[in-house]
Amino acid sequence: MKGKLGRGVALVGAGVGKFGAFPRKDSRDLFVEAFRELVASVDNKGFDPTEIEALFIGNYSSELFEHQGHLAPILADWVGLTPRAALRVEGACASGGIALRQGVLAVASGLYDVVLVGGVERMTALPTEAVTDTLATAGDVLYEFPAGFTFPGFYAAMATAYAARYGMPYEALMEVARKNHAHGALNDKAQFGMTIRAIMDRRLAKAREKGGPLPGWRDELDFLRDPGANPPVAWPLRLFDCSPITDGAAAVLVVAEELARRFTDRPLRVLGTGQASDACLYGRADLTSLRSAREAAAQAYTMAGVKPSGVKLAEVHDCFTIAEVLAVEDLGFFPSGQGWRAARDGATHRDGTIPVNTSGGLKAKGHPVGASGVAQVVELWKQMRGEAGPRQVGHDVDLALAHNVGGTGQTCVVHIFGRG
Amino acid sequence: MAERDFTRTSFEEHLAEGYLMGVRCRSCGALSAVPRPLCPACRVEDLEWVELSGRGVVEGFTVIHVPPTPLAAAGFGRDNPYASAVVRLAEGPWITAQLVGVDPKRPESIRVGLKVRAEVIHQGEAARLAFRPED
Ligand SMILES: [Zn+2]
């Protein structure tokens, strides 16, 4: 592996639709919303979407979620871009991130100058049990599914292994949820744009309306400790440790760096990209770290020529609270065994030393699985350009990273961006 | 049972007969509890079945309160959770299976490092691997 791109690649536009549950919208409608935002985000108002030469779409399972295969050409049609090449890329929850990587590689190869990378998933049309089954197919249906594992169950097993090795109290995971909800409360696109406190107050208000005894929650942690308010899903993971079931889409415009200024004076440069694979859980040697994440991160850092300490902000794959703990260690922001302290001590908060998931993360922003990897990059786009509104971090973000995991780490993809 | 192909079907047939059988590479010695036709360590196709002791240690576990539909249909759920684990077998390889003989309503009573022993349980038509704490 040469470890470098054939030519420079830049981002010149980014858009994300509102995340949530939208019973009246199919994935194509969600995608159109993200596309509209993308077009509006290009600084040069003379931008003509017909300059787009190909579409790379991240989507995990439109077949199982909405009984629709062959999705990408439909999306191309819905945004008026046929007959351009349109293809779907699948890597479970990393589908969006690897779609971006494929778009970047296609531009770096010289074949295309301008491509659209999208991600979309419509999940809420299925009942929860069927969503649980569908997500579990991102693991091994032959050897893990019969063992009773669900998707939260996989990460729960990692949480027990991590806690046993490093002495993490499970309540430390609640601090990750608190932080990401606090961030999500500042994101108008988030599915749960509410702090844990606000969710708790709303429940109290409802209980007051109904009459009868009021829950005696003193604060957010007290609320999260209550198994009535925060029931176990896959112990030790509870409801508020899990990202929600979400409909949503995101898109970015990827171009050859030499053309970037035609679109904007403030492009982002793709400095590094890395991707790796791993076996399912039974084929691993360690449950407290994702080998694929360490490998993908090493590739991306090497290509970018930067160190973890240089990263000013990161969007990481917090499908479950424990996943963020593993991520901040696998990315080299914290030593092994120390990541669980980061949210508790404030280091990964918006005003901390390395803000993580300022968008609210998958936890609060929502996790339309195929869209998440692209939506992460939309957040980096906004933060790096100073356009993140109320959640804009205080320091200058000239180097930022996105970490997108598929399944339990059978796929991981990492991208690093700089300012052009 | 010597010449069965190295597939999931064979794995399940062994279980139904009461055996936990893994595959060993005759070339490099790599052992896998999950049968496969090609050694993942050296990519050689010279494998043999070996009976595993079934003794192991819990590497990580969970108690599932929101089960997949087959287990929900079997009566599991919020009021009747079950435990699943990643187990490191005494011979080295890992495998995933349900835990029986533990109290899923008291997950604190289950722990990483717990010594367990394989047994075969029957869920519907299927013979499934499970592990039970030793003693
Ligand atoms: Zn071998």
Coordinates of N, CA and C in Angstrom, one line a residue, chain A residues 4 15 56 69 97 141 204 210 212-213 230 269 313 315 339 376 400:
Chain A
K4 N -0.9 6.8 0.0 CA -1.2 8.2 -0.3 C -2.2 8.3 -1.5
G15 N -24.4 18.6 3.5 CA -25.7 18.8 4.0 C -26.3 17.6 4.7
F56 N -22.1 8.1 -4.8 CA -21.7 6.9 -4.0 C -22.5 7.0 -2.7
G69 N -34.5 -2.9 -2.8 CA -33.1 -3.1 -3.2 C -32.8 -2.1 -4.2
G97 N -19.3 6.0 5.9 CA -17.9 6.3 5.9 C -17.1 5.6 4.8
V141 N -24.6 -14.3 11.6 CA -26.0 -14.9 11.8 C -25.8 -16.4 12.0
L204 N -41.2 14.3 34.5 CA -41.8 14.7 35.8 C -43.1 15.5 35.5
K210 N -50.6 13.4 35.4 CA -51.4 12.2 35.7 C -51.8 12.1 37.1
G212 N -50.8 11.2 41.3 CA -50.1 10.0 41.8 C -48.7 10.4 42.3
P213 N -48.0 9.4 42.8 CA -46.7 9.7 43.4 C -45.7 10.1 42.3
N230 N -34.7 4.2 33.0 CA -33.6 3.8 32.1 C -33.4 2.3 32.2
R269 N -9.7 19.9 3.1 CA -8.8 18.9 2.4 C -8.9 17.5 3.1
L313 N -10.8 18.1 17.1 CA -12.2 17.8 17.3 C -12.5 16.5 16.6
E315 N -15.6 13.4 15.6 CA -16.9 12.7 15.6 C -16.5 11.2 15.6
G339 N -9.9 5.9 28.9 CA -11.0 6.6 28.1 C -12.3 6.8 28.8
Q376 N -21.4 12.5 10.2 CA -20.3 12.9 11.0 C -19.4 13.9 10.3
A400 N -9.5 17.8 12.0 CA -10.6 17.1 12.6 C -10.7 15.7 12.1

